[in-house]
Coordinates of C-alpha atoms and ligand atoms in Angstrom, one line a residue:
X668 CA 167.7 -4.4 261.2
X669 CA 167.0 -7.9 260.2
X670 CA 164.6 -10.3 261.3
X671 CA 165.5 -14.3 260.9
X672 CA 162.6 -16.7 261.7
X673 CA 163.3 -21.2 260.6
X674 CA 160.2 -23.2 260.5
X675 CA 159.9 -26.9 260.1
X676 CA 156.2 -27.6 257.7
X677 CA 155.3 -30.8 256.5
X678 CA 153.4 -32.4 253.7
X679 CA 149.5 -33.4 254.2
X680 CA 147.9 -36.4 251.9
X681 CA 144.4 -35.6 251.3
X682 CA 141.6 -38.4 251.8
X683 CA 139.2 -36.1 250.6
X684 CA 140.2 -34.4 247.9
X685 CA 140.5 -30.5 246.8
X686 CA 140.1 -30.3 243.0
X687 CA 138.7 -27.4 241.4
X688 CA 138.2 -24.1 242.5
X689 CA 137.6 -20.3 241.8
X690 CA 137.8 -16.6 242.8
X691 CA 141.2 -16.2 245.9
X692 CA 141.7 -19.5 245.8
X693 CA 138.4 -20.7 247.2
X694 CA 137.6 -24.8 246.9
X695 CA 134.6 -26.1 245.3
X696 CA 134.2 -28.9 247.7
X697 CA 135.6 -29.1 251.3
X698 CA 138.5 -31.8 251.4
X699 CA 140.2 -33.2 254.5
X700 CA 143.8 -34.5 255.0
X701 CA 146.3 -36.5 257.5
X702 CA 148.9 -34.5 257.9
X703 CA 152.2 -36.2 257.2
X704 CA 155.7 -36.4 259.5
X705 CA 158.4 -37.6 257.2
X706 CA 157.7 -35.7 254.5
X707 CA 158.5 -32.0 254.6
X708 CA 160.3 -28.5 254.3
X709 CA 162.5 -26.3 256.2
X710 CA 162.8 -23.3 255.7
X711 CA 164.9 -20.2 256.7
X712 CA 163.8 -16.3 256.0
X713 CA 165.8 -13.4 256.6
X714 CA 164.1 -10.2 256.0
X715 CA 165.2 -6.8 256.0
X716 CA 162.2 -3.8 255.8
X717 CA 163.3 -1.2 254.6
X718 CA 165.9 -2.4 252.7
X719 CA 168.3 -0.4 250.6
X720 CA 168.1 -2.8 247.5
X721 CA 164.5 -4.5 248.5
X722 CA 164.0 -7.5 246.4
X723 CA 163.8 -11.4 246.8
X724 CA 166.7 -14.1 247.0
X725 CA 165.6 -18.1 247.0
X726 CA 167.9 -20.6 247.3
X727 CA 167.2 -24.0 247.8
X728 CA 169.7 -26.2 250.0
X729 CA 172.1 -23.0 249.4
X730 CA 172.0 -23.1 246.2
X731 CA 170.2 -19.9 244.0
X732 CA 166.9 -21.1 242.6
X733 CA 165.4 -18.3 240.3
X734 CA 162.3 -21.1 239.1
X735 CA 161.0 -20.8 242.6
X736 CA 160.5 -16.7 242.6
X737 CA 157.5 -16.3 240.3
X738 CA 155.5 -18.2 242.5
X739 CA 156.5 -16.2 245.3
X740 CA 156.6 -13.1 244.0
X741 CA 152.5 -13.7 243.2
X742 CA 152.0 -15.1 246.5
X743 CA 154.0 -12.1 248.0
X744 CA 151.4 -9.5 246.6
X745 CA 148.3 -11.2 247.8
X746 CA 149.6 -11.5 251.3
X747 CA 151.1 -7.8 251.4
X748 CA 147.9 -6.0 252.6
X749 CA 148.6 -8.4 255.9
X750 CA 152.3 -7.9 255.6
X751 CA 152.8 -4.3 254.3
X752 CA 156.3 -4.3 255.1
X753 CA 157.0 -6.8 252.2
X754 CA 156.3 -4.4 249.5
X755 CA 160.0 -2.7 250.8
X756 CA 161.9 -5.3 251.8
X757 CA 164.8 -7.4 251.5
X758 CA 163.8 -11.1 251.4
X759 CA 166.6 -13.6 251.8
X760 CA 164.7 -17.6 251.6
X761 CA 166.6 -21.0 251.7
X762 CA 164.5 -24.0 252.2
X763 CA 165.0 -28.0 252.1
X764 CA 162.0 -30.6 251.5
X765 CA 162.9 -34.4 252.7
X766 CA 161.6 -34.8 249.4
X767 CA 161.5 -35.3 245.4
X768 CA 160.1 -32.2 244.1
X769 CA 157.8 -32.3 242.1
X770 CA 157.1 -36.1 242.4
X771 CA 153.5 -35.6 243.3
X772 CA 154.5 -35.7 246.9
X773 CA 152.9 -32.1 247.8
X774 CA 155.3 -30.1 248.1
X775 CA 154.0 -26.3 247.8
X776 CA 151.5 -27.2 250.8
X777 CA 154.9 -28.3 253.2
X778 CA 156.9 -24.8 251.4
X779 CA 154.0 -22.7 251.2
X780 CA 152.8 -23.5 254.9
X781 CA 156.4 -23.0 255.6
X782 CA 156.9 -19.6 254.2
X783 CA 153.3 -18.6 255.5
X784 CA 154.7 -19.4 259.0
X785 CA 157.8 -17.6 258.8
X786 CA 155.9 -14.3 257.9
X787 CA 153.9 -14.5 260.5
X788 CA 156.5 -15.0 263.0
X789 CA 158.6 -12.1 261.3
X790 CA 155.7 -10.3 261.0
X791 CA 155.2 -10.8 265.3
X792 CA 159.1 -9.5 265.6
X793 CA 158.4 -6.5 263.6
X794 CA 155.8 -5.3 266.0
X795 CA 157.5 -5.8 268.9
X796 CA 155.7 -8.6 270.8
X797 CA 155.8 -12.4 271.7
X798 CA 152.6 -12.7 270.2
X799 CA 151.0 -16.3 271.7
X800 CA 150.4 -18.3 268.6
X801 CA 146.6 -19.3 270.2
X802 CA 144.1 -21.1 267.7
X803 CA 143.6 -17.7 265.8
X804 CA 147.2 -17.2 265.2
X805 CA 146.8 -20.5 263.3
X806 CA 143.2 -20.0 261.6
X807 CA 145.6 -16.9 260.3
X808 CA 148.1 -18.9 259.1
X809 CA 146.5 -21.1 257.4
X810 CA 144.7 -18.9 255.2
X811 CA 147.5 -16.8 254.4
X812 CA 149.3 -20.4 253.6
X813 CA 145.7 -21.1 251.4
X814 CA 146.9 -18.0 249.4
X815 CA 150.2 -19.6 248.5
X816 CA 148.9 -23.2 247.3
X817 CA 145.3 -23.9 248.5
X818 CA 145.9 -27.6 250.1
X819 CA 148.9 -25.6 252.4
X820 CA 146.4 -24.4 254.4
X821 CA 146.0 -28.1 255.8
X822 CA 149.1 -28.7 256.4
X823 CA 149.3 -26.4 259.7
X824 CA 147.9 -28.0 262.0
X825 CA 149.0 -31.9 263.6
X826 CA 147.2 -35.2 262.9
X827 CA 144.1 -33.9 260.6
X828 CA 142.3 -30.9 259.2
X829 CA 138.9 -29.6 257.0
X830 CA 139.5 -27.0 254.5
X831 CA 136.3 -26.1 253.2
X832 CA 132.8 -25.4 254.8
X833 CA 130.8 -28.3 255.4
X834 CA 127.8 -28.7 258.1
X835 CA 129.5 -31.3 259.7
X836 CA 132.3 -28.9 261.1
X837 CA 130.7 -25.8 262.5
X838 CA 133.9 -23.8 262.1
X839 CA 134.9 -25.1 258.6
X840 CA 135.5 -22.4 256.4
X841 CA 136.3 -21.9 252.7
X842 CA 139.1 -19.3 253.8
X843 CA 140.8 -21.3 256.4
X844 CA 141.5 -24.8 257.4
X845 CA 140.7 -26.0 260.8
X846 CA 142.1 -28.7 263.2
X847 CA 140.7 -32.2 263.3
X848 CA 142.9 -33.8 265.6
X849 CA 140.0 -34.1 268.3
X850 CA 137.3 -35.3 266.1
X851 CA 139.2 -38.5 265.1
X852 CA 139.2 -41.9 266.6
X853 CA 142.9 -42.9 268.3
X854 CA 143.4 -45.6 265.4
X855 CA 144.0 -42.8 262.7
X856 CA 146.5 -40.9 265.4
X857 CA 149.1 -42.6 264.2
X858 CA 148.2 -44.3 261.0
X859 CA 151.0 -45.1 258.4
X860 CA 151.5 -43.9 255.2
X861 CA 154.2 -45.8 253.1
X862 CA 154.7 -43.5 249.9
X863 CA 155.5 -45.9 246.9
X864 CA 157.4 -43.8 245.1
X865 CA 156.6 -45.1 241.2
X866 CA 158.6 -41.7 239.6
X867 CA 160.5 -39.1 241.0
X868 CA 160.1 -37.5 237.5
X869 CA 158.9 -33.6 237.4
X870 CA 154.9 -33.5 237.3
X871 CA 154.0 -32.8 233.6
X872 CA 150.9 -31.0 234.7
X873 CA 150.9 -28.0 237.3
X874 CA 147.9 -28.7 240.3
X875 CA 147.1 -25.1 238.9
X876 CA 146.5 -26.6 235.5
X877 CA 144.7 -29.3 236.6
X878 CA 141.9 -27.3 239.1
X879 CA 141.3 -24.9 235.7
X880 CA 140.4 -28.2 233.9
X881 CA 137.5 -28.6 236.4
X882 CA 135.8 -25.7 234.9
X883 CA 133.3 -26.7 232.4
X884 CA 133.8 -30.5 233.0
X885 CA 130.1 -31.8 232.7
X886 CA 130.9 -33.7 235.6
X887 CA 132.0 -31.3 237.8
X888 CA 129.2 -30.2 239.8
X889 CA 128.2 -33.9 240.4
X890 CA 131.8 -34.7 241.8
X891 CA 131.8 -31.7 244.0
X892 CA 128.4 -33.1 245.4
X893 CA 129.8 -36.5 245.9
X894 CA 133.1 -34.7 247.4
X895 CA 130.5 -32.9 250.1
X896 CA 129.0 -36.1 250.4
X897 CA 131.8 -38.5 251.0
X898 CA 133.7 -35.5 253.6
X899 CA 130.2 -36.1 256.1
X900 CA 130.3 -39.8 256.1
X901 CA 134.3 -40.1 256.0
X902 CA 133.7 -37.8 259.0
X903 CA 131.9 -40.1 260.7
X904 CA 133.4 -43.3 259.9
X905 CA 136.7 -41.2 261.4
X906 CA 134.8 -40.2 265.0
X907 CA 134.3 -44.2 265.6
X908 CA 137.3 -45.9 263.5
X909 CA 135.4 -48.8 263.9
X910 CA 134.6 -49.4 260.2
X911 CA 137.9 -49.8 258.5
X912 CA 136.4 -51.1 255.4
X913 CA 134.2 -47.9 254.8
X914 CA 137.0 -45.9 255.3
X915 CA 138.7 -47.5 252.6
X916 CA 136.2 -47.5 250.2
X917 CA 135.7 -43.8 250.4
X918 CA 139.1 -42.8 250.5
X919 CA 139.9 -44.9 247.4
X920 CA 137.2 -44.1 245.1
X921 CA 138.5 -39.9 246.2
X922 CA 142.3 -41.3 245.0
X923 CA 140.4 -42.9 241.5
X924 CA 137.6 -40.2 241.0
X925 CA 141.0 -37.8 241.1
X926 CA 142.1 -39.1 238.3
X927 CA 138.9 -39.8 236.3
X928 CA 138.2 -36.3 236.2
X929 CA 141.7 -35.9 234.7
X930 CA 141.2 -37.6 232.6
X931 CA 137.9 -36.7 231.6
X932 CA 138.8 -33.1 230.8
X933 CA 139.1 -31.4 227.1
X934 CA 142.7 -31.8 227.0
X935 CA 142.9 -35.4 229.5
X936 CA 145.9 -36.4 230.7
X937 CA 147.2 -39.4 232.4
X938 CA 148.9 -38.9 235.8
X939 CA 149.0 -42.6 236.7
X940 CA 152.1 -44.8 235.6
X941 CA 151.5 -48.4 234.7
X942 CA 153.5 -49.2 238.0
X943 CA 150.5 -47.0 239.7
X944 CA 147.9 -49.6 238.4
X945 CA 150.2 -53.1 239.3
X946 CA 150.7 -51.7 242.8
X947 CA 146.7 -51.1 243.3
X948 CA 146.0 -54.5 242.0
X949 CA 148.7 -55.6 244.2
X950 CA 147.3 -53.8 246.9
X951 CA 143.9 -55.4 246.6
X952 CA 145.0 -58.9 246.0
X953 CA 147.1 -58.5 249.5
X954 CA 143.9 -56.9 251.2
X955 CA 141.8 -59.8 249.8
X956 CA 144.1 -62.6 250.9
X957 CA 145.2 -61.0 254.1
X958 CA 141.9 -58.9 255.5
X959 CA 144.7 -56.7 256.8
X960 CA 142.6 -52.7 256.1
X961 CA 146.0 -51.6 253.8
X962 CA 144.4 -49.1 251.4
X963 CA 145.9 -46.5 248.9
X964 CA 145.5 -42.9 248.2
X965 CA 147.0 -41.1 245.2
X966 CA 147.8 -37.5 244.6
X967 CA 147.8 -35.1 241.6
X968 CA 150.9 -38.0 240.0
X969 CA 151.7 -41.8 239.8
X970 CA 153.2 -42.2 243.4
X971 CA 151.0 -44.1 246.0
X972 CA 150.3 -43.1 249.1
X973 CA 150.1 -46.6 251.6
X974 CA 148.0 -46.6 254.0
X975 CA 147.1 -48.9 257.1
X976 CA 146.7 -48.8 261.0
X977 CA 150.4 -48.7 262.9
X978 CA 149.7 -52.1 264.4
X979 CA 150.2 -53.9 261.0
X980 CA 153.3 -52.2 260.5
X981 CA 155.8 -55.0 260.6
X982 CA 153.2 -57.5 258.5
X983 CA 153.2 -54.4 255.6
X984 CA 157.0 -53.6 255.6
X985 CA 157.6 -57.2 254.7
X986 CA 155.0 -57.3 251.8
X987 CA 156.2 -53.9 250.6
X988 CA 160.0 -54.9 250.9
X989 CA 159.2 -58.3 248.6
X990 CA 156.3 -57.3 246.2
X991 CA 155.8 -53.6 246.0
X992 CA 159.3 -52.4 245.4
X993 CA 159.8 -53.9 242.3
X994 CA 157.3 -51.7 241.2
X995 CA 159.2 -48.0 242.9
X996 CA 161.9 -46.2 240.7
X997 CA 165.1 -47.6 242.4
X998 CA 163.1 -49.7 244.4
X999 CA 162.3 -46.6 246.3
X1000 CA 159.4 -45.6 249.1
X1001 CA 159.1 -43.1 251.7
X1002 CA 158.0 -44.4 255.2
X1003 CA 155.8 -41.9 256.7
X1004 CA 153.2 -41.2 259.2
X1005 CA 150.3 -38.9 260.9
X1006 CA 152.2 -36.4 262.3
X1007 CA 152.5 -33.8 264.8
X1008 CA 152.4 -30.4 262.6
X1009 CA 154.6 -27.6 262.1
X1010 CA 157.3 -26.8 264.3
X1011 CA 159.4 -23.1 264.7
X1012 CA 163.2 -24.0 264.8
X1013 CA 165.5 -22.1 267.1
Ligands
DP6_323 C1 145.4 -33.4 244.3 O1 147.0 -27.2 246.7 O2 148.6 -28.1 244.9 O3 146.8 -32.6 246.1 O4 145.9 -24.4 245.2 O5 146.7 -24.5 242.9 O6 148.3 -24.7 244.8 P1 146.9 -25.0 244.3 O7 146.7 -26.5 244.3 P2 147.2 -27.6 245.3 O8 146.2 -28.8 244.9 C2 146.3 -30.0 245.6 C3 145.4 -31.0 244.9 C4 145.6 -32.4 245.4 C5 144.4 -32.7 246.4 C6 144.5 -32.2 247.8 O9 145.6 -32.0 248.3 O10 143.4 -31.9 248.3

């Protein structure tokens, strides 16, 4: 018999960021993220236990990708002591991001959350029962997602999450990450993020590569104190979203501390692009002229991540259309937003 299960994951941009970590795939510091709408994977599993030839097929967009198996062949035997039918199985995946991959745009958190949620759906079929996917089916989700890429783990749940204990969040948790829908004012609900994208290029350094290069850093310890730090009062300046202008500062000094510490490692490396650096100045000349509360974010690669309150939406499309695409590969950007979460196709 075989079981077919389609989810629809997206991507989360982190505001605080996860960077460095140790043991299963456990963070340093707790890091919180918007999850994004635009941006993100579908994906289709067929699985057959007890299969005559057990084994794993991935495809992406129909077409045989071998490069993607490793990854989930590793992530396939942490997960199997949950899923013990994986060990004989047949395992047929195809999956489609809305995205460059590899472009910095996070894409094992959409696939990974993606896959997560497909086994646990199979994983429901196999036993027999509608099982009601209630807030533990979730907290279960995500940390079998953590086990596939660790920032995955956010991207499960709509609007906002923690990953990450901090005494801020009673339920946070290094193993999990938890919903923070409720905890945020309605201004960040549906807050923008315009991805400039500055290279669609392949990532020349692996996120796995780059958390290692947090060990031994002589910084590190301080930046995951000022991580802890700037997740409490990010927190809070999210419960009121009153103070626009401390969210910005905290959420770009995470996007340039990021890259500091890559490049402040034994072997740096640059992630950043010169057309990462004109569109930041850009960005803060336009804040400085305007007073409109447009900040950027960055992830582990040169694109950057736009973002501003829905309400100066048309204001910010024409500035981006005039001054900022110059500076995107083709003239390219993603228009995304906060987004409602994960969703099972039929
Ligand atoms: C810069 O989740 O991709 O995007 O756990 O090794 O898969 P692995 O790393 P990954 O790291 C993401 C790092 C980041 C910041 C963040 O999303 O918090």
């Amino acid at each position: 018999m075989t079981f077919t299960s389609a989810w629809r994951s997206p991507s989360n941009i982190a505001l605080i960021k996860y960077w460095g970590k140790h043991g299963l795939q456990l963070p340093r510091n707790p890091s919180l993220s918007f999850t994004l709408s635009a941006c993100h994977t579908v994906m289709r599993l067929a699985v057959t236990p007890d299969a005559d030839s057990p084994g794993l097929q991935v495809s992406y967009d129909g077409v045989p990708k071998q490069s993607f198996e490793p990854k989930i062949k590793t992530f396939f035997s942490l997960v199997e002591e949950r899923f013990p039918w994986l060990s004989k199985a047949s395992v047929i995946i195809d999956s489609h991001n809305t995205f460059p991959h590899g472009a910095g745009i996070a894409s094992s958190a959409s696939a990974m959350s993606a896959l997560s949620l497909c086994l646990m759906d199979i994983h429901d079929q196999i036993h027999g029962g509608i099982v009601p996917q209630n807030s533990e089916w979730w907290q279960t989700a995500s940390e079998v997602a953590r086990l596939g890429s660790g920032s995955a783990c956010r991207s499960v749940y709509p609007v906002a999450s923690i990953w990450g204990q901090t005494p801020n969040a009673p339920e946070s948790s290094d193993f999990f990450g938890i919903p923070w829908e409720h905890e945020i004012a309605p201004v960040f609900k549906d807050y923008r993020d315009t991805i400039l994208i500055v290279s669609t290029a392949e990532k020349s350094v692996s996120s796995t590569a780059g958390h290692r290069l947090m060990e031994g850093l002589s910084y590190a310890e301080a930046r995951y104190a000022e991580a802890r730090q700037n997740l409490i009062r990010l927190s809070e300046v999210m419960a009121t979203g009153t103070d626009l202008n401390a969210f910005i500062a905290i959420v770009e000094s995470e996007a340039l501390q990021l890259h500091a510490l890559m490049m402040s490692g034994k072997t740096p490396f640059i992630l950043m692009e010169p057309g990462t650096i004109s569109l930041i100045k850009e960005i803060w000349r336009f804040r400085k002229e305007t007073g409109i509360p447009v900040c950027f974010t960055l992830d582990a690669g040169p694109n950057v991540h736009l973002l501003y309150p829905n309400q100066y939406s048309p204001a910010i499309m024409d500035w981006v259309n005039s001054n900022l695409t110059p500076y995107c590969a083709q003239g390219k950007s993603i228009p995304d937003q906060v987004g409602t979460g994960p969703e099972k196709i039929s």
